[in-house]
Amino acid sequence: GRRTPRIVAEALRTAITPPHQISIFGEGENRYRAVLAEASEIVVTSDSVSMLSDALATGKPVSVYPLPQDLNLKWRAGEWLHRQASSTFLLRWLFDAGLIEAVADRRLLHARLMAEKRIVPFGGTPLPPQPGAQHRDLATALQSLRALMQVPE
Protein backbone atom coordinates (compact mmCIF):
# COMPACT_ATOMS: atom_id res chain seq x y z
CA GLY A 1 0.00 0.00 0.00
CA ARG A 2 0.97 3.62 -0.37
CA ARG A 3 1.54 3.99 3.39
CA THR A 4 4.05 1.13 3.54
CA PRO A 5 7.48 2.57 4.34
CA ARG A 6 10.08 1.98 1.60
CA ILE A 7 12.35 0.04 3.98
CA VAL A 8 9.49 -2.39 4.72
CA ALA A 9 8.71 -2.80 1.00
CA GLU A 10 12.37 -3.59 0.33
CA ALA A 11 12.49 -6.11 3.19
CA LEU A 12 9.40 -7.82 1.75
CA ARG A 13 10.91 -7.81 -1.74
CA THR A 14 13.96 -9.63 -0.34
CA ALA A 15 11.96 -12.11 1.74
CA ILE A 16 9.31 -13.06 -0.83
CA THR A 17 10.62 -15.53 -3.36
CA PRO A 18 9.05 -17.40 -6.32
CA PRO A 19 6.52 -18.80 -6.79
CA HIS A 20 5.19 -16.01 -4.55
CA GLN A 21 5.05 -12.49 -5.92
CA ILE A 22 5.14 -9.00 -4.49
CA SER A 23 3.72 -5.87 -6.03
CA ILE A 24 5.10 -2.61 -4.65
CA PHE A 25 2.68 0.33 -4.75
CA GLY A 26 3.83 2.94 -7.26
CA GLU A 27 6.01 0.53 -9.26
CA GLY A 28 4.41 -0.61 -12.50
CA GLU A 29 0.71 -1.14 -12.97
CA ASN A 30 -1.64 -1.31 -10.01
CA ARG A 31 -2.42 -5.02 -9.70
CA TYR A 32 -4.57 -4.76 -6.57
CA ARG A 33 -7.82 -6.02 -8.14
CA ALA A 34 -5.99 -8.69 -10.16
CA VAL A 35 -4.18 -9.95 -7.06
CA LEU A 36 -7.48 -10.26 -5.19
CA ALA A 37 -8.97 -12.17 -8.12
CA GLU A 38 -5.96 -14.53 -8.44
CA ALA A 39 -5.42 -15.24 -4.75
CA SER A 40 -6.55 -18.46 -3.13
CA GLU A 41 -6.33 -16.89 0.36
CA ILE A 42 -5.98 -13.26 1.39
CA VAL A 43 -4.07 -11.77 4.33
CA VAL A 44 -4.82 -8.16 5.25
CA THR A 45 -3.41 -5.97 7.98
CA SER A 46 -5.68 -4.86 10.79
CA ASP A 47 -5.25 -1.15 10.04
CA SER A 48 -7.44 -1.04 6.92
CA VAL A 49 -11.18 -1.63 6.90
CA SER A 50 -11.13 -0.97 3.14
CA MET A 51 -8.67 -3.80 2.47
CA LEU A 52 -10.68 -6.09 4.73
CA SER A 53 -13.91 -5.21 2.92
CA ASP A 54 -12.33 -5.79 -0.49
CA ALA A 55 -10.94 -9.14 0.66
CA LEU A 56 -14.25 -10.30 2.12
CA ALA A 57 -16.06 -9.33 -1.08
CA THR A 58 -14.03 -11.96 -2.96
CA GLY A 59 -15.58 -14.78 -0.93
CA LYS A 60 -12.10 -16.24 -0.40
CA PRO A 61 -10.59 -17.19 2.98
CA VAL A 62 -9.36 -14.05 4.78
CA SER A 63 -6.99 -13.73 7.70
CA VAL A 64 -6.03 -10.55 9.55
CA TYR A 65 -2.48 -9.74 10.59
CA PRO A 66 -2.74 -7.61 13.74
CA LEU A 67 -0.92 -4.30 13.87
CA PRO A 68 -0.87 -2.21 17.04
CA GLN A 69 -3.74 0.25 17.21
CA ASP A 70 -2.52 3.55 18.57
CA LEU A 71 -4.88 4.42 21.43
CA ASN A 72 -3.44 7.92 21.67
CA LEU A 73 -4.79 10.94 23.53
CA LYS A 74 -7.08 11.88 20.61
CA TRP A 75 -8.63 8.39 20.64
CA ARG A 76 -9.08 8.36 24.43
CA ALA A 77 -10.53 11.90 24.46
CA GLY A 78 -12.96 11.02 21.66
CA GLU A 79 -14.12 7.92 23.52
CA TRP A 80 -14.58 9.88 26.76
CA LEU A 81 -16.58 12.56 24.95
CA HIS A 82 -18.69 9.92 23.21
CA ARG A 83 -19.55 8.32 26.58
CA GLN A 84 -20.49 11.75 28.00
CA ALA A 85 -22.70 12.52 24.99
CA SER A 86 -25.50 10.28 26.25
CA SER A 87 -26.10 12.64 29.18
CA THR A 88 -25.14 16.00 27.67
CA PHE A 89 -27.36 17.58 25.01
CA LEU A 90 -24.62 19.76 23.51
CA LEU A 91 -22.16 16.88 23.14
CA ARG A 92 -24.85 14.61 21.71
CA TRP A 93 -25.74 17.34 19.17
CA LEU A 94 -22.06 17.78 18.20
CA PHE A 95 -21.74 14.03 17.52
CA ASP A 96 -25.10 13.82 15.71
CA ALA A 97 -24.14 16.80 13.54
CA GLY A 98 -20.85 15.15 12.66
CA LEU A 99 -18.78 17.97 14.14
CA ILE A 100 -17.14 15.52 16.56
CA GLU A 101 -16.51 11.94 15.57
CA ALA A 102 -15.55 9.01 17.73
CA VAL A 103 -12.46 7.18 16.52
CA ALA A 104 -13.33 3.71 15.26
CA ASP A 105 -12.00 0.75 17.21
CA ARG A 106 -11.27 -1.74 14.43
CA ARG A 107 -10.70 -4.46 17.01
CA LEU A 108 -14.47 -4.58 17.57
CA LEU A 109 -15.07 -5.19 13.86
CA HIS A 110 -12.43 -7.92 13.77
CA ALA A 111 -13.88 -9.61 16.85
CA ARG A 112 -17.37 -9.58 15.32
CA LEU A 113 -16.16 -10.97 11.99
CA MET A 114 -14.22 -13.70 13.81
CA ALA A 115 -17.31 -14.59 15.86
CA GLU A 116 -19.31 -14.79 12.59
CA LYS A 117 -16.59 -17.08 11.17
CA ARG A 118 -15.87 -14.64 8.34
CA ILE A 119 -12.16 -14.11 9.13
CA VAL A 120 -9.42 -15.75 11.20
CA PRO A 121 -6.34 -14.29 12.83
CA PHE A 122 -3.16 -14.58 10.78
CA GLY A 123 -1.72 -18.04 11.26
CA GLY A 124 -5.11 -19.55 12.13
CA THR A 125 -6.75 -22.36 10.22
CA PRO A 126 -8.22 -20.81 7.06
CA LEU A 127 -11.98 -20.90 6.72
CA PRO A 128 -13.54 -22.43 3.62
CA PRO A 129 -14.35 -20.07 0.73
CA GLN A 130 -17.65 -18.19 1.09
CA PRO A 131 -18.98 -17.72 -2.43
CA GLY A 132 -21.83 -15.22 -2.64
CA ALA A 133 -20.70 -13.43 0.51
CA GLN A 134 -20.68 -10.05 -1.24
CA HIS A 135 -24.37 -10.39 -2.16
CA ARG A 136 -25.31 -11.31 1.41
CA ASP A 137 -23.26 -8.40 2.76
CA LEU A 138 -24.86 -5.96 0.31
CA ALA A 139 -28.34 -7.10 1.33
CA THR A 140 -27.43 -6.71 5.01
CA ALA A 141 -25.99 -3.22 4.42
CA LEU A 142 -29.08 -2.12 2.49
CA GLN A 143 -31.37 -3.45 5.20
CA SER A 144 -29.38 -1.56 7.87
CA LEU A 145 -29.43 1.67 5.83
CA ARG A 146 -33.18 1.41 5.26
CA ALA A 147 -33.75 0.94 8.98
CA LEU A 148 -31.42 3.81 9.85
CA MET A 149 -33.12 6.13 7.36
CA GLN A 150 -36.59 4.77 8.24
CA VAL A 151 -37.30 3.77 4.64
CA PRO A 152 -39.86 1.00 4.24
CA GLU A 153 -38.70 -2.09 2.39
PDB file of C-alpha atoms in Angstrom:
ATOM      1  CA  GLY A   1       0.000   0.000   0.000  1.00  0.00           C
ATOM      2  CA  ARG A   2       0.966   3.615  -0.372  1.00  0.00           C
ATOM      3  CA  ARG A   3       1.544   3.991   3.389  1.00  0.00           C
ATOM      4  CA  THR A   4       4.049   1.135   3.539  1.00  0.00           C
ATOM      5  CA  PRO A   5       7.481   2.570   4.340  1.00  0.00           C
ATOM      6  CA  ARG A   6      10.082   1.982   1.599  1.00  0.00           C
ATOM      7  CA  ILE A   7      12.347   0.038   3.981  1.00  0.00           C
ATOM      8  CA  VAL A   8       9.486  -2.388   4.719  1.00  0.00           C
ATOM      9  CA  ALA A   9       8.713  -2.799   1.000  1.00  0.00           C
ATOM     10  CA  GLU A  10      12.369  -3.594   0.330  1.00  0.00           C
ATOM     11  CA  ALA A  11      12.489  -6.113   3.186  1.00  0.00           C
ATOM     12  CA  LEU A  12       9.400  -7.819   1.750  1.00  0.00           C
ATOM     13  CA  ARG A  13      10.905  -7.812  -1.737  1.00  0.00           C
ATOM     14  CA  THR A  14      13.961  -9.625  -0.338  1.00  0.00           C
ATOM     15  CA  ALA A  15      11.960 -12.115   1.737  1.00  0.00           C
ATOM     16  CA  ILE A  16       9.309 -13.058  -0.833  1.00  0.00           C
ATOM     17  CA  THR A  17      10.616 -15.534  -3.359  1.00  0.00           C
ATOM     18  CA  PRO A  18       9.051 -17.401  -6.321  1.00  0.00           C
ATOM     19  CA  PRO A  19       6.524 -18.805  -6.792  1.00  0.00           C
ATOM     20  CA  HIS A  20       5.189 -16.014  -4.554  1.00  0.00           C
ATOM     21  CA  GLN A  21       5.046 -12.485  -5.919  1.00  0.00           C
ATOM     22  CA  ILE A  22       5.140  -9.003  -4.489  1.00  0.00           C
ATOM     23  CA  SER A  23       3.724  -5.871  -6.035  1.00  0.00           C
ATOM     24  CA  ILE A  24       5.095  -2.609  -4.651  1.00  0.00           C
ATOM     25  CA  PHE A  25       2.683   0.330  -4.750  1.00  0.00           C
ATOM     26  CA  GLY A  26       3.829   2.942  -7.258  1.00  0.00           C
ATOM     27  CA  GLU A  27       6.006   0.529  -9.256  1.00  0.00           C
ATOM     28  CA  GLY A  28       4.414  -0.612 -12.500  1.00  0.00           C
ATOM     29  CA  GLU A  29       0.712  -1.135 -12.973  1.00  0.00           C
ATOM     30  CA  ASN A  30      -1.641  -1.309 -10.005  1.00  0.00           C
ATOM     31  CA  ARG A  31      -2.415  -5.024  -9.698  1.00  0.00           C
ATOM     32  CA  TYR A  32      -4.567  -4.756  -6.569  1.00  0.00           C
ATOM     33  CA  ARG A  33      -7.818  -6.025  -8.139  1.00  0.00           C
ATOM     34  CA  ALA A  34      -5.989  -8.692 -10.159  1.00  0.00           C
ATOM     35  CA  VAL A  35      -4.180  -9.946  -7.060  1.00  0.00           C
ATOM     36  CA  LEU A  36      -7.478 -10.255  -5.191  1.00  0.00           C
ATOM     37  CA  ALA A  37      -8.969 -12.173  -8.122  1.00  0.00           C
ATOM     38  CA  GLU A  38      -5.965 -14.528  -8.443  1.00  0.00           C
ATOM     39  CA  ALA A  39      -5.424 -15.235  -4.751  1.00  0.00           C
ATOM     40  CA  SER A  40      -6.549 -18.456  -3.134  1.00  0.00           C
ATOM     41  CA  GLU A  41      -6.326 -16.895   0.362  1.00  0.00           C
ATOM     42  CA  ILE A  42      -5.975 -13.256   1.390  1.00  0.00           C
ATOM     43  CA  VAL A  43      -4.073 -11.774   4.325  1.00  0.00           C
ATOM     44  CA  VAL A  44      -4.823  -8.161   5.248  1.00  0.00           C
ATOM     45  CA  THR A  45      -3.406  -5.970   7.977  1.00  0.00           C
ATOM     46  CA  SER A  46      -5.677  -4.857  10.793  1.00  0.00           C
ATOM     47  CA  ASP A  47      -5.249  -1.152  10.039  1.00  0.00           C
ATOM     48  CA  SER A  48      -7.444  -1.036   6.921  1.00  0.00           C
ATOM     49  CA  VAL A  49     -11.181  -1.627   6.904  1.00  0.00           C
ATOM     50  CA  SER A  50     -11.132  -0.969   3.142  1.00  0.00           C
ATOM     51  CA  MET A  51      -8.672  -3.802   2.467  1.00  0.00           C
ATOM     52  CA  LEU A  52     -10.676  -6.089   4.730  1.00  0.00           C
ATOM     53  CA  SER A  53     -13.915  -5.215   2.923  1.00  0.00           C
ATOM     54  CA  ASP A  54     -12.326  -5.794  -0.490  1.00  0.00           C
ATOM     55  CA  ALA A  55     -10.936  -9.144   0.656  1.00  0.00           C
ATOM     56  CA  LEU A  56     -14.253 -10.302   2.121  1.00  0.00           C
ATOM     57  CA  ALA A  57     -16.058  -9.333  -1.081  1.00  0.00           C
ATOM     58  CA  THR A  58     -14.029 -11.961  -2.956  1.00  0.00           C
ATOM     59  CA  GLY A  59     -15.579 -14.784  -0.928  1.00  0.00           C
ATOM     60  CA  LYS A  60     -12.098 -16.240  -0.396  1.00  0.00           C
ATOM     61  CA  PRO A  61     -10.586 -17.189   2.983  1.00  0.00           C
ATOM     62  CA  VAL A  62      -9.364 -14.051   4.775  1.00  0.00           C
ATOM     63  CA  SER A  63      -6.990 -13.727   7.703  1.00  0.00           C
ATOM     64  CA  VAL A  64      -6.030 -10.546   9.551  1.00  0.00           C
ATOM     65  CA  TYR A  65      -2.482  -9.744  10.590  1.00  0.00           C
ATOM     66  CA  PRO A  66      -2.739  -7.608  13.744  1.00  0.00           C
ATOM     67  CA  LEU A  67      -0.916  -4.302  13.868  1.00  0.00           C
ATOM     68  CA  PRO A  68      -0.865  -2.213  17.039  1.00  0.00           C
ATOM     69  CA  GLN A  69      -3.743   0.250  17.210  1.00  0.00           C
ATOM     70  CA  ASP A  70      -2.524   3.554  18.574  1.00  0.00           C
ATOM     71  CA  LEU A  71      -4.875   4.425  21.433  1.00  0.00           C
ATOM     72  CA  ASN A  72      -3.442   7.921  21.672  1.00  0.00           C
ATOM     73  CA  LEU A  73      -4.788  10.937  23.534  1.00  0.00           C
ATOM     74  CA  LYS A  74      -7.083  11.882  20.612  1.00  0.00           C
ATOM     75  CA  TRP A  75      -8.627   8.388  20.643  1.00  0.00           C
ATOM     76  CA  ARG A  76      -9.077   8.361  24.433  1.00  0.00           C
ATOM     77  CA  ALA A  77     -10.531  11.898  24.462  1.00  0.00           C
ATOM     78  CA  GLY A  78     -12.955  11.021  21.663  1.00  0.00           C
ATOM     79  CA  GLU A  79     -14.115   7.919  23.517  1.00  0.00           C
ATOM     80  CA  TRP A  80     -14.577   9.877  26.756  1.00  0.00           C
ATOM     81  CA  LEU A  81     -16.582  12.564  24.947  1.00  0.00           C
ATOM     82  CA  HIS A  82     -18.689   9.922  23.213  1.00  0.00           C
ATOM     83  CA  ARG A  83     -19.550   8.318  26.583  1.00  0.00           C
ATOM     84  CA  GLN A  84     -20.486  11.745  27.995  1.00  0.00           C
ATOM     85  CA  ALA A  85     -22.705  12.521  24.991  1.00  0.00           C
ATOM     86  CA  SER A  86     -25.497  10.275  26.254  1.00  0.00           C
ATOM     87  CA  SER A  87     -26.099  12.644  29.183  1.00  0.00           C
ATOM     88  CA  THR A  88     -25.137  16.001  27.668  1.00  0.00           C
ATOM     89  CA  PHE A  89     -27.360  17.576  25.010  1.00  0.00           C
ATOM     90  CA  LEU A  90     -24.623  19.759  23.505  1.00  0.00           C
ATOM     91  CA  LEU A  91     -22.155  16.885  23.141  1.00  0.00           C
ATOM     92  CA  ARG A  92     -24.853  14.608  21.710  1.00  0.00           C
ATOM     93  CA  TRP A  93     -25.741  17.342  19.174  1.00  0.00           C
ATOM     94  CA  LEU A  94     -22.057  17.775  18.205  1.00  0.00           C
ATOM     95  CA  PHE A  95     -21.741  14.030  17.525  1.00  0.00           C
ATOM     96  CA  ASP A  96     -25.097  13.822  15.710  1.00  0.00           C
ATOM     97  CA  ALA A  97     -24.144  16.801  13.539  1.00  0.00           C
ATOM     98  CA  GLY A  98     -20.848  15.147  12.658  1.00  0.00           C
ATOM     99  CA  LEU A  99     -18.781  17.968  14.143  1.00  0.00           C
ATOM    100  CA  ILE A 100     -17.142  15.522  16.558  1.00  0.00           C
ATOM    101  CA  GLU A 101     -16.514  11.938  15.567  1.00  0.00           C
ATOM    102  CA  ALA A 102     -15.552   9.011  17.726  1.00  0.00           C
ATOM    103  CA  VAL A 103     -12.465   7.178  16.516  1.00  0.00           C
ATOM    104  CA  ALA A 104     -13.333   3.711  15.258  1.00  0.00           C
ATOM    105  CA  ASP A 105     -12.002   0.747  17.211  1.00  0.00           C
ATOM    106  CA  ARG A 106     -11.273  -1.740  14.425  1.00  0.00           C
ATOM    107  CA  ARG A 107     -10.700  -4.458  17.012  1.00  0.00           C
ATOM    108  CA  LEU A 108     -14.471  -4.582  17.567  1.00  0.00           C
ATOM    109  CA  LEU A 109     -15.066  -5.186  13.857  1.00  0.00           C
ATOM    110  CA  HIS A 110     -12.427  -7.920  13.767  1.00  0.00           C
ATOM    111  CA  ALA A 111     -13.882  -9.614  16.852  1.00  0.00           C
ATOM    112  CA  ARG A 112     -17.372  -9.583  15.317  1.00  0.00           C
ATOM    113  CA  LEU A 113     -16.159 -10.972  11.989  1.00  0.00           C
ATOM    114  CA  MET A 114     -14.220 -13.702  13.807  1.00  0.00           C
ATOM    115  CA  ALA A 115     -17.313 -14.594  15.859  1.00  0.00           C
ATOM    116  CA  GLU A 116     -19.305 -14.787  12.594  1.00  0.00           C
ATOM    117  CA  LYS A 117     -16.592 -17.085  11.175  1.00  0.00           C
ATOM    118  CA  ARG A 118     -15.872 -14.641   8.342  1.00  0.00           C
ATOM    119  CA  ILE A 119     -12.161 -14.111   9.134  1.00  0.00           C
ATOM    120  CA  VAL A 120      -9.422 -15.753  11.195  1.00  0.00           C
ATOM    121  CA  PRO A 121      -6.343 -14.290  12.831  1.00  0.00           C
ATOM    122  CA  PHE A 122      -3.160 -14.576  10.783  1.00  0.00           C
ATOM    123  CA  GLY A 123      -1.723 -18.043  11.262  1.00  0.00           C
ATOM    124  CA  GLY A 124      -5.113 -19.546  12.131  1.00  0.00           C
ATOM    125  CA  THR A 125      -6.749 -22.357  10.217  1.00  0.00           C
ATOM    126  CA  PRO A 126      -8.220 -20.805   7.059  1.00  0.00           C
ATOM    127  CA  LEU A 127     -11.981 -20.899   6.724  1.00  0.00           C
ATOM    128  CA  PRO A 128     -13.543 -22.432   3.625  1.00  0.00           C
ATOM    129  CA  PRO A 129     -14.353 -20.071   0.734  1.00  0.00           C
ATOM    130  CA  GLN A 130     -17.646 -18.190   1.095  1.00  0.00           C
ATOM    131  CA  PRO A 131     -18.985 -17.721  -2.432  1.00  0.00           C
ATOM    132  CA  GLY A 132     -21.829 -15.220  -2.638  1.00  0.00           C
ATOM    133  CA  ALA A 133     -20.695 -13.427   0.510  1.00  0.00           C
ATOM    134  CA  GLN A 134     -20.679 -10.050  -1.237  1.00  0.00           C
ATOM    135  CA  HIS A 135     -24.373 -10.392  -2.164  1.00  0.00           C
ATOM    136  CA  ARG A 136     -25.309 -11.310   1.406  1.00  0.00           C
ATOM    137  CA  ASP A 137     -23.256  -8.398   2.759  1.00  0.00           C
ATOM    138  CA  LEU A 138     -24.860  -5.958   0.314  1.00  0.00           C
ATOM    139  CA  ALA A 139     -28.336  -7.102   1.327  1.00  0.00           C
ATOM    140  CA  THR A 140     -27.433  -6.709   5.011  1.00  0.00           C
ATOM    141  CA  ALA A 141     -25.990  -3.220   4.418  1.00  0.00           C
ATOM    142  CA  LEU A 142     -29.079  -2.117   2.490  1.00  0.00           C
ATOM    143  CA  GLN A 143     -31.370  -3.453   5.204  1.00  0.00           C
ATOM    144  CA  SER A 144     -29.381  -1.561   7.866  1.00  0.00           C
ATOM    145  CA  LEU A 145     -29.431   1.673   5.830  1.00  0.00           C
ATOM    146  CA  ARG A 146     -33.179   1.411   5.260  1.00  0.00           C
ATOM    147  CA  ALA A 147     -33.752   0.938   8.984  1.00  0.00           C
ATOM    148  CA  LEU A 148     -31.416   3.809   9.851  1.00  0.00           C
ATOM    149  CA  MET A 149     -33.117   6.127   7.357  1.00  0.00           C
ATOM    150  CA  GLN A 150     -36.592   4.769   8.242  1.00  0.00           C
ATOM    151  CA  VAL A 151     -37.302   3.775   4.642  1.00  0.00           C
ATOM    152  CA  PRO A 152     -39.862   1.001   4.242  1.00  0.00           C
ATOM    153  CA  GLU A 153     -38.705  -2.094   2.385  1.00  0.00           C
TER     154      GLU A 153
END
